Coordinates of C-alpha atoms in Angstrom, one line a residue:
Chain A
M24 CA -57.4 299.6 27.8
S25 CA -57.7 295.1 29.2
V26 CA -56.1 294.2 32.1
I27 CA -54.6 291.7 30.7
D28 CA -52.6 294.4 28.1
S29 CA -51.8 296.7 30.8
I30 CA -50.4 292.9 31.9
S31 CA -48.7 292.5 28.9
D32 CA -47.2 296.2 28.2
G33 CA -46.1 295.5 31.9
L34 CA -44.0 292.6 31.6
A35 CA -43.1 293.9 28.0
D36 CA -40.8 296.9 30.3
V37 CA -40.0 294.3 32.6
F38 CA -38.0 292.0 30.7
G39 CA -37.3 294.8 28.1
V40 CA -35.0 296.9 30.6
L41 CA -33.9 292.9 32.0
N42 CA -33.0 292.6 28.1
D43 CA -31.0 295.9 28.0
Y44 CA -28.7 295.0 31.2
I45 CA -28.1 291.0 30.5
W46 CA -27.4 291.2 27.0
Y47 CA -24.0 292.8 27.6
V48 CA -23.0 290.5 29.4
A49 CA -24.0 287.4 27.3
F50 CA -22.2 288.9 25.0
V51 CA -19.1 289.1 26.7
F52 CA -19.3 285.2 27.6
L53 CA -21.3 284.3 24.4
I54 CA -18.6 286.2 21.8
G55 CA -15.3 286.0 24.3
L56 CA -15.8 282.6 24.6
G57 CA -16.8 281.6 21.1
L58 CA -13.4 284.0 19.6
V59 CA -11.3 281.8 22.2
F60 CA -12.6 278.0 20.7
T61 CA -12.7 279.7 17.2
Y62 CA -8.6 280.0 17.7
K63 CA -8.5 277.1 20.4
L64 CA -9.7 274.8 17.3
K65 CA -8.7 276.9 14.4
G66 CA -10.8 277.7 13.0
L67 CA -12.3 274.3 11.9
Q68 CA -15.8 275.5 11.6
I69 CA -14.8 277.4 8.4
L70 CA -11.3 275.7 7.0
R71 CA -12.9 272.1 7.3
I72 CA -16.4 273.1 6.6
R73 CA -16.2 270.6 3.1
E74 CA -15.6 267.3 5.7
T75 CA -18.2 269.9 8.2
S76 CA -21.1 269.3 5.7
G77 CA -20.2 265.9 3.7
L78 CA -20.1 264.5 7.5
A79 CA -23.7 266.3 7.7
L80 CA -25.0 264.3 4.9
T81 CA -23.7 261.5 4.8
G82 CA -24.9 260.7 7.7
V83 CA -28.1 259.2 6.2
S84 CA -26.8 255.8 5.2
E85 CA -25.3 255.4 9.0
G86 CA -26.8 252.0 10.5
K87 CA -28.0 252.8 13.8
H88 CA -29.8 250.7 16.8
N89 CA -33.8 250.9 16.2
K90 CA -33.9 253.9 19.9
T91 CA -31.8 255.5 18.7
V92 CA -31.5 258.8 16.7
S93 CA -29.1 258.2 13.7
S94 CA -26.4 260.8 13.4
F95 CA -29.2 263.0 9.6
E96 CA -31.8 262.3 12.5
A97 CA -30.2 264.8 15.1
F98 CA -28.6 267.0 12.4
C99 CA -32.2 267.1 11.1
I100 CA -33.6 268.1 14.3
G101 CA -31.2 270.3 15.2
L102 CA -31.9 272.2 12.2
G103 CA -35.7 271.7 12.7
A104 CA -35.3 274.0 15.7
R105 CA -32.4 276.4 14.8
I106 CA -34.3 277.2 11.1
G107 CA -38.0 278.5 12.3
V108 CA -39.3 281.7 12.8
G109 CA -35.9 283.7 13.7
N110 CA -35.3 282.7 9.3
I111 CA -38.6 285.2 8.3
A112 CA -39.7 287.1 11.7
G113 CA -36.1 287.2 13.2
V114 CA -34.0 288.6 10.3
A115 CA -36.9 291.1 9.1
A116 CA -37.6 292.5 13.2
A117 CA -33.2 293.0 12.9
I118 CA -33.7 295.3 9.4
V119 CA -36.7 297.2 11.2
T120 CA -35.0 297.8 14.5
G121 CA -31.4 297.3 13.9
G122 CA -30.8 298.5 10.3
P123 CA -29.2 296.7 7.9
G124 CA -25.8 296.2 9.2
A125 CA -28.1 294.1 12.5
I126 CA -26.6 291.4 9.0
F127 CA -23.5 291.9 8.9
W128 CA -22.8 290.8 13.2
M129 CA -25.7 288.1 12.4
W130 CA -22.7 286.8 9.7
I131 CA -19.8 287.6 12.7
F132 CA -21.1 285.8 15.4
A133 CA -23.2 282.9 13.6
I134 CA -19.3 281.8 12.1
I135 CA -17.8 282.4 15.7
G136 CA -20.9 280.9 17.1
A137 CA -20.1 277.6 15.0
A138 CA -17.3 276.9 17.2
S139 CA -19.4 276.6 20.5
S140 CA -22.0 275.0 18.7
F141 CA -19.1 272.5 17.6
M142 CA -17.9 272.2 21.4
E143 CA -21.3 271.9 23.7
S144 CA -22.3 269.4 21.0
T145 CA -19.3 267.4 21.2
L146 CA -19.7 267.8 24.8
A147 CA -23.2 266.3 24.9
Q148 CA -21.5 263.4 23.2
I149 CA -18.8 262.0 25.4
Y150 CA -21.2 262.6 28.2
K151 CA -24.1 261.1 27.5
E152 CA -25.9 258.5 28.6
K153 CA -28.5 255.5 28.3
K154 CA -31.9 255.4 29.4
S155 CA -34.5 252.6 30.3
D156 CA -36.1 253.8 26.4
E157 CA -32.6 253.0 25.1
G158 CA -32.4 256.2 23.3
F159 CA -29.2 258.2 24.1
H160 CA -30.0 261.4 26.1
G161 CA -28.2 264.1 26.9
G162 CA -26.4 268.1 26.5
P163 CA -25.9 270.7 29.5
A164 CA -27.4 268.9 32.5
Y165 CA -25.5 266.1 31.5
Y166 CA -22.0 267.2 31.1
A167 CA -22.8 269.6 34.2
T168 CA -22.7 267.2 35.8
K169 CA -21.2 264.5 34.9
G170 CA -17.9 266.5 34.1
L171 CA -18.4 268.6 36.7
G172 CA -19.3 266.7 39.0
N173 CA -22.2 268.6 40.6
K174 CA -25.6 267.2 40.3
K175 CA -26.8 270.6 41.0
L176 CA -25.8 272.5 38.6
G177 CA -27.2 270.3 36.6
I178 CA -30.6 270.3 37.9
G179 CA -30.4 274.2 37.2
L180 CA -29.6 273.6 33.7
A181 CA -32.5 271.1 33.0
I182 CA -34.8 274.2 34.3
L183 CA -33.7 276.8 32.8
I184 CA -33.8 275.2 29.4
I185 CA -37.3 273.7 30.6
F186 CA -37.5 277.2 30.5
T187 CA -35.9 279.2 27.7
F188 CA -36.6 276.4 24.8
G189 CA -40.1 275.1 26.4
I190 CA -41.9 278.4 27.5
G191 CA -40.4 281.2 25.4
F192 CA -39.2 279.5 22.3
V193 CA -42.5 277.6 22.3
G194 CA -44.0 280.7 22.7
V195 CA -42.1 283.1 20.4
Q196 CA -43.0 280.4 17.3
A197 CA -46.4 279.7 18.4
S198 CA -47.0 283.2 18.7
N199 CA -45.5 284.2 15.1
A200 CA -47.6 281.1 13.7
S201 CA -50.1 282.2 14.7
A202 CA -49.9 285.9 13.6
A203 CA -48.5 285.0 10.2
L204 CA -51.3 282.3 9.7
S205 CA -53.8 285.5 10.9
N206 CA -52.5 287.8 8.8
A207 CA -53.2 285.9 5.8
F208 CA -56.4 283.7 6.3
E209 CA -58.5 286.3 7.5
F210 CA -62.5 286.1 9.5
E211 CA -64.0 285.9 12.5
N212 CA -61.8 284.2 15.3
N213 CA -59.0 283.3 13.9
S214 CA -57.1 283.4 16.1
L215 CA -58.6 281.5 18.7
V216 CA -59.2 278.7 15.6
F217 CA -56.2 278.3 14.5
A218 CA -54.2 278.5 17.7
L219 CA -56.3 275.6 18.5
I220 CA -54.6 274.2 15.4
I221 CA -51.4 274.5 16.7
T222 CA -52.6 273.2 19.6
A223 CA -53.6 270.3 18.3
L224 CA -51.1 269.5 16.1
A225 CA -47.9 269.9 19.1
A226 CA -50.5 267.6 21.0
I227 CA -49.9 264.6 18.8
I228 CA -46.5 265.5 18.5
I229 CA -46.4 265.5 22.6
F230 CA -47.6 262.6 23.2
G231 CA -46.3 260.8 20.3
G232 CA -42.6 261.1 21.5
V233 CA -39.5 262.0 20.6
K234 CA -38.7 258.7 17.9
I235 CA -42.1 260.0 15.5
A236 CA -40.3 264.0 16.5
G237 CA -37.1 262.9 14.8
K238 CA -38.9 261.5 11.8
F239 CA -40.6 264.2 10.8
S240 CA -38.5 266.5 11.1
A241 CA -35.8 264.3 8.9
K242 CA -38.4 264.1 6.4
V243 CA -39.8 267.6 6.4
V244 CA -37.0 269.7 7.7
P245 CA -34.4 269.6 4.7
A246 CA -37.5 269.9 1.7
M247 CA -39.1 272.7 4.0
A248 CA -35.6 275.2 4.1
L249 CA -35.1 274.2 0.0
L250 CA -38.2 275.6 -0.7
W251 CA -37.7 278.3 1.2
I252 CA -34.5 279.3 -0.3
V253 CA -36.1 278.7 -3.8
F254 CA -39.2 281.1 -3.3
A255 CA -36.9 283.8 -1.8
L256 CA -34.7 283.6 -4.6
V257 CA -37.5 283.7 -6.9
V258 CA -38.9 287.2 -4.4
V259 CA -35.2 288.3 -5.4
A260 CA -35.2 288.1 -8.6
M261 CA -37.7 290.2 -9.3
H262 CA -36.0 293.0 -7.7
A263 CA -32.7 291.8 -9.0
G264 CA -30.8 294.8 -9.9
N265 CA -31.3 296.2 -6.1
I266 CA -29.2 293.2 -5.1
P267 CA -25.4 294.9 -5.0
N268 CA -27.4 298.1 -3.2
A269 CA -28.6 295.4 -0.2
F270 CA -25.1 294.5 0.0
A271 CA -23.9 297.5 -0.6
M272 CA -26.1 298.7 2.4
I273 CA -25.6 295.3 5.1
F274 CA -21.7 296.5 4.9
K275 CA -22.5 300.3 5.0
Y276 CA -24.9 300.2 8.0
A277 CA -22.2 297.4 10.1
F278 CA -19.8 300.1 11.5
N279 CA -22.6 302.9 10.9
W280 CA -21.5 304.8 14.6
D281 CA -24.7 307.8 13.5
S282 CA -27.0 305.3 13.6
L283 CA -30.2 304.7 11.1
I284 CA -31.9 303.9 14.9
G285 CA -31.3 304.7 18.5
G286 CA -28.4 303.3 20.5
G287 CA -25.9 303.6 17.7
I288 CA -23.8 300.9 16.8
G289 CA -23.8 299.0 20.0
A290 CA -27.2 298.5 19.6
I291 CA -26.6 297.2 15.6
I292 CA -24.4 294.2 17.3
V293 CA -26.5 293.9 20.7
V294 CA -30.1 293.1 17.8
G295 CA -27.3 291.3 15.3
L296 CA -25.9 288.8 18.3
K297 CA -29.7 288.8 20.1
R298 CA -31.6 287.9 16.2
G299 CA -28.5 285.8 15.1
V300 CA -28.4 283.8 18.5
F301 CA -32.4 283.4 18.6
S302 CA -32.2 282.9 15.1
N303 CA -29.2 279.7 15.3
E304 CA -29.2 278.7 19.1
A305 CA -25.3 278.1 18.9
G306 CA -23.6 278.2 22.8
L307 CA -27.1 278.5 23.9
G308 CA -27.2 274.7 25.1
S309 CA -30.6 273.7 23.0
V310 CA -28.0 271.6 19.8
A311 CA -26.3 269.9 22.6
N312 CA -29.6 268.6 23.9
V313 CA -30.4 266.8 19.9
A314 CA -26.6 266.2 19.1
A315 CA -26.4 263.6 21.6
T316 CA -28.9 261.5 20.2
A317 CA -27.4 260.6 18.1
H318 CA -25.9 256.7 17.7
V319 CA -22.2 258.2 15.5
K320 CA -18.1 256.2 15.8
H321 CA -17.2 259.3 17.6
P322 CA -18.2 262.5 19.6
I323 CA -16.5 264.6 17.4
K324 CA -18.5 263.6 14.2
Q325 CA -21.6 265.3 15.8
G326 CA -19.8 268.5 16.6
L327 CA -18.5 268.8 13.0
I328 CA -21.8 268.3 11.8
Q329 CA -23.3 270.7 14.0
S330 CA -21.7 273.4 13.6
F331 CA -22.2 273.2 9.6
G332 CA -26.4 274.1 10.8
V333 CA -25.4 277.1 12.3
L334 CA -23.8 277.9 9.2
V335 CA -26.7 276.3 7.2
D336 CA -29.0 279.1 8.9
T337 CA -27.8 282.2 9.6
L338 CA -25.8 281.8 6.2
I339 CA -27.6 280.7 3.7
V340 CA -31.7 280.2 5.4
C341 CA -31.2 284.4 7.0
T342 CA -29.2 285.4 4.3
V343 CA -31.8 285.1 1.8
T344 CA -34.7 286.0 3.8
A345 CA -32.8 289.7 4.0
L346 CA -32.1 289.7 0.3
V347 CA -36.0 289.8 -0.1
V348 CA -36.5 292.4 1.6
L349 CA -34.0 294.3 1.5
T350 CA -33.9 294.2 -2.4
Y351 CA -37.6 296.0 -2.2
G352 CA -36.0 298.8 -1.7
N353 CA -33.2 301.5 0.2
Y354 CA -34.0 301.5 4.2
A355 CA -36.4 304.1 4.0
D356 CA -38.9 302.9 1.7
I357 CA -38.9 299.4 4.2
I358 CA -39.3 301.5 6.6
G359 CA -42.0 303.5 5.5
T360 CA -44.0 300.2 5.3
G361 CA -44.3 300.6 9.4
L362 CA -44.6 296.9 8.9
S363 CA -41.9 294.5 10.8
K364 CA -41.4 290.5 11.1
V365 CA -44.0 287.9 9.8
P366 CA -46.2 290.1 8.3
L367 CA -43.4 292.8 6.2
V368 CA -42.0 290.0 4.0
Q369 CA -45.9 288.9 3.8
F370 CA -46.3 292.1 2.7
I371 CA -43.2 292.1 0.4
A372 CA -43.7 289.3 -1.2
S373 CA -47.0 290.1 -2.1
D374 CA -46.5 293.5 -4.1
T375 CA -43.6 292.0 -5.6
F376 CA -46.0 289.9 -6.9
G377 CA -48.7 292.7 -7.8
G378 CA -50.4 292.9 -5.1
T379 CA -51.7 288.7 -5.0
D380 CA -53.0 287.3 -1.9
I381 CA -51.0 283.9 -3.0
T382 CA -47.3 285.2 -1.7
G383 CA -49.3 285.9 1.8
Y384 CA -50.4 282.4 2.4
L385 CA -47.8 280.8 1.1
I386 CA -44.9 282.5 3.5
A387 CA -48.0 282.0 6.3
I388 CA -48.0 278.0 5.5
F389 CA -43.9 278.3 5.2
V390 CA -43.9 280.6 9.3
F391 CA -46.1 277.5 9.9
V392 CA -44.0 274.7 8.8
F393 CA -40.7 277.0 10.5
A394 CA -42.7 277.4 13.7
F395 CA -43.8 273.3 14.2
T396 CA -40.2 271.9 13.3
S397 CA -39.0 273.9 16.0
L398 CA -41.5 272.7 18.7
V399 CA -41.0 269.7 17.8
G400 CA -36.9 270.2 18.7
Y401 CA -37.5 272.6 21.0
Y402 CA -40.2 269.5 23.0
T403 CA -37.5 267.1 22.1
M404 CA -34.6 268.6 24.6
S405 CA -38.1 270.2 27.2
E406 CA -38.9 266.2 27.8
A407 CA -35.0 265.1 27.8
N408 CA -34.3 268.2 30.2
A409 CA -37.7 266.9 32.9
R410 CA -36.8 263.6 32.5
F411 CA -32.9 264.6 34.4
A412 CA -34.6 266.8 36.3
K413 CA -36.8 263.7 37.7
D414 CA -37.9 260.7 36.3
N415 CA -41.1 260.6 36.6
K416 CA -44.8 260.1 34.5
T417 CA -46.1 262.9 36.0
F418 CA -44.2 265.4 36.4
I419 CA -43.7 264.6 32.8
T420 CA -46.7 265.1 32.5
V421 CA -47.4 268.3 34.0
V422 CA -43.7 269.5 31.6
R423 CA -45.7 268.4 28.4
L424 CA -49.5 269.7 29.3
I425 CA -47.3 273.2 30.0
I426 CA -45.5 273.4 27.0
I427 CA -49.4 272.6 25.6
L428 CA -50.7 275.8 27.3
V429 CA -47.9 278.1 26.7
A430 CA -48.6 277.0 22.7
F431 CA -51.9 277.3 23.4
A432 CA -51.7 280.6 25.2
S433 CA -49.3 282.4 22.7
A434 CA -50.7 280.9 19.4
Y435 CA -54.0 282.7 20.7
S436 CA -53.0 286.5 22.1
M437 CA -50.3 286.8 19.2
N438 CA -48.0 289.1 21.6
T439 CA -45.4 288.6 19.7
D440 CA -42.6 291.3 21.6
L441 CA -44.1 290.4 24.7
M442 CA -42.6 286.6 23.5
D443 CA -39.7 288.0 22.0
S444 CA -38.1 289.9 25.7
I445 CA -39.4 287.2 27.3
C446 CA -37.0 284.7 25.0
D447 CA -34.4 286.6 24.5
T448 CA -34.2 287.3 28.3
F449 CA -34.3 283.0 29.3
M450 CA -31.5 282.8 26.5
A451 CA -28.8 285.2 27.6
F452 CA -29.1 283.5 30.8
M453 CA -28.5 280.7 29.2
G454 CA -26.2 281.2 27.0
A455 CA -24.0 283.1 29.6
V456 CA -23.7 280.2 31.9
N457 CA -24.1 276.9 29.1
M458 CA -20.6 278.3 27.7
I459 CA -18.8 278.9 30.8
V460 CA -19.4 275.1 31.9
V461 CA -18.2 274.6 28.3
A462 CA -15.0 276.8 29.2
L463 CA -14.5 274.3 32.1
L464 CA -15.1 271.8 30.4
S465 CA -13.3 272.4 27.1
R466 CA -10.0 270.7 27.4
K467 CA -12.8 267.4 27.4
V468 CA -13.5 268.2 23.9
F469 CA -10.0 269.0 22.3
E470 CA -8.7 265.8 23.5
A471 CA -11.4 264.0 21.5
Y472 CA -10.5 266.0 18.4
A473 CA -6.8 265.5 18.6
D474 CA -7.5 261.5 18.9
Y475 CA -10.1 262.3 16.0
R476 CA -7.6 263.8 14.0
K477 CA -4.7 260.8 15.1
Q478 CA -6.8 258.5 13.7
K479 CA -8.1 261.2 10.7
K480 CA -3.8 261.0 10.1
A481 CA -3.5 257.1 10.1
G482 CA -5.5 256.9 7.2
V483 CA -8.9 255.7 9.3
E484 CA -12.3 256.3 7.6
E485 CA -14.1 255.9 10.5
P486 CA -12.7 256.9 13.6
E487 CA -14.2 255.4 16.6
F488 CA -13.4 256.1 20.0
H489 CA -13.2 255.2 23.6
K490 CA -13.2 256.7 26.4
D491 CA -9.3 256.5 27.5
A492 CA -8.6 259.0 24.1
L493 CA -9.8 261.9 27.6
S494 CA -6.9 262.3 30.0
D495 CA -9.4 261.9 32.9
S496 CA -12.6 259.8 32.1
T497 CA -14.5 260.3 35.1
G498 CA -19.0 259.8 34.6
V499 CA -17.9 259.7 31.0
T500 CA -20.3 256.6 30.7
E501 CA -21.3 255.7 26.9
W502 CA -17.7 254.8 25.7
E503 CA -16.4 251.8 27.1
Chain B
M25 CA 4.4 283.9 40.3
G26 CA 4.4 282.9 36.5
V27 CA 0.6 281.4 35.9
M28 CA 2.1 277.4 35.6
D29 CA 3.5 278.3 38.4
M30 CA 0.2 278.3 40.6
D31 CA -1.8 275.7 42.7
D32 CA -5.5 274.3 42.2
K33 CA -7.0 276.7 45.0
Q34 CA -5.0 280.2 42.9
Y35 CA -7.0 279.1 39.2
R36 CA -10.1 278.5 41.0
M37 CA -9.6 281.9 42.4
G38 CA -8.5 283.5 38.6
I39 CA -11.0 282.0 37.3
I40 CA -14.1 283.2 40.0
A41 CA -12.2 286.1 40.3
C42 CA -12.1 287.5 36.5
M43 CA -16.0 286.4 35.9
I44 CA -16.5 288.6 38.4
V45 CA -15.0 291.0 36.0
A46 CA -16.7 290.0 33.3
I47 CA -20.0 290.6 34.6
C48 CA -19.3 293.6 36.0
M49 CA -17.6 294.7 32.7
G50 CA -20.8 293.6 31.3
L51 CA -22.9 295.5 32.7
I52 CA -21.4 298.8 32.8
T53 CA -21.4 299.0 29.2
S54 CA -25.4 297.5 29.7
Y55 CA -25.2 300.6 32.1
L56 CA -23.6 303.4 29.0
A57 CA -26.1 302.0 26.6
R58 CA -29.0 302.6 27.8
Q59 CA -27.4 306.1 29.1
G60 CA -26.4 307.1 24.9
E61 CA -22.9 306.3 25.5
N62 CA -22.4 304.6 22.3
T63 CA -18.8 304.8 21.4
L64 CA -17.5 304.7 25.0
L65 CA -19.4 302.0 25.9
F66 CA -17.0 299.6 23.8
V67 CA -14.5 300.2 26.2
P68 CA -16.1 298.4 29.6
L69 CA -17.2 295.7 26.8
L70 CA -13.6 295.2 25.3
I71 CA -12.5 295.0 28.6
G72 CA -15.0 292.5 29.4
M73 CA -13.9 289.8 26.9
V74 CA -10.1 290.2 27.4
F75 CA -11.2 289.3 31.7
V76 CA -12.6 286.4 29.3
F77 CA -9.7 285.7 27.6
V78 CA -7.7 285.9 31.1
M79 CA -10.2 283.5 32.5
Y80 CA -9.8 281.0 29.4
H81 CA -6.5 281.0 30.0
F82 CA -6.7 279.7 33.6
V83 CA -9.1 277.5 33.1
E84 CA -6.8 275.4 30.8
G85 CA -3.7 275.9 33.3
L86 CA -5.9 274.0 36.3
S87 CA -7.2 271.6 33.7
E88 CA -3.0 270.8 32.9
L89 CA -2.9 271.0 36.3
R90 CA -5.2 268.3 37.0
A91 CA -4.3 265.9 34.6
G92 CA -0.3 266.8 34.4
S93 CA 0.5 267.3 30.7
K94 CA -0.9 269.2 27.7
V95 CA -3.8 268.2 24.9
D96 CA -1.9 267.0 22.4
D97 CA -1.5 268.8 19.1
Y98 CA -4.5 268.7 16.2

């Protein structure tokens, strides 16, 4: 065993234990407060789904300033960040480590998380700020600083976001993308070649700026997500007879106290939460960063749009991936392959079409594009937070270089388990702290929502927000 | 003393206390999960969630106290 392998194993053990402890703490806050918000908002994420889906799509034609991002672009960047490796590798890993029942818990937590996403995205809009580049910036760091009046907490959150997304999430996306490509295209030094390609493309986007990133994601993500759904449904259709059994497994094992896996039902639920949150990012503050960049007339619009994004990610995209895996056969058949994550999906798709390599190539390309658009989203939020912590050219360049270095190291090492552990640890910290901050500022969201509903009831088609709608508008600078 | 009779400082203390208890319950849940107590772990987990609900109740009370009114219905 090489020194690097020993260090990797040691780090994986440390982060593994940390994860075991911190995730139940994160669970209490993410789910507890998610349930509170769902109750307070009267289940808007489900009961008003027609309105949220309509808003997400009509944002296409919404007028905007040259330097800002349109509502639809913000939705697509958010979706680009959400729809990533978690929708393929994460779902397969959830099934292997948590059993088919983990998918059920991913659904439940997505529905609860959509309310949290509404809260954080609306707050990000309320406390957004126009910077010297004339674009809007916002997110947990901004609402903690301006809403709670605590600059230190804001900077702490900004740094936590850089660690969580600029390092943790970028590492996971890059390592999985490289692993998927290397698994499909085998040649000498393939991991180095793919690591260099991923790094070079990331550097082009990173030094191209947030505007290019927005346009890139807005064009690529919807088509890419749709293509994946079509491809996955074709694979599922080949095993159509197994669809009822797939759903039966999901529901049966969701409440199976004599679990198939070690750790029982508690482990199933936590795996569902971890992989669900990793996929849809509800409550982590990431999408709030993107939501803040949108030019909208009322903050609630971005809240509604981004809550719909959580449902699209998990209830649609993750579910089709789960069906690809679960229609392959019984759970024993799936485990019997000895595979997990992307290689498992690649194997099933390839086996379905008679062992052809083409499906493996296709999935590798899907994972690569998913990972890359996610990387764009993570870069966008990492840079915005770096600018918040220290708006200095040298500092920003250092952050950009660190992100590029992490992308290269993760893509080259392809140690997906270690990157998952590191990412999960940061994610739990981020989720718990962000949700507490959101709870402390929740009144602002409810006041803005009451204002939005009042205008809607009065027949206003396009409600407009003014900071006077808030009982205390201290720290609100963009809604004069 | 009812929740609505509390002052600013008492609300803040209530929020912090509930937060600490919720964190402790999460850690106890983790410990039980590591010990393989797959049924028992739901007890501290649910207690932790209850404390999060109570914490939110204090948050709401504090914001109402500071704003001087409840949020309009929507």
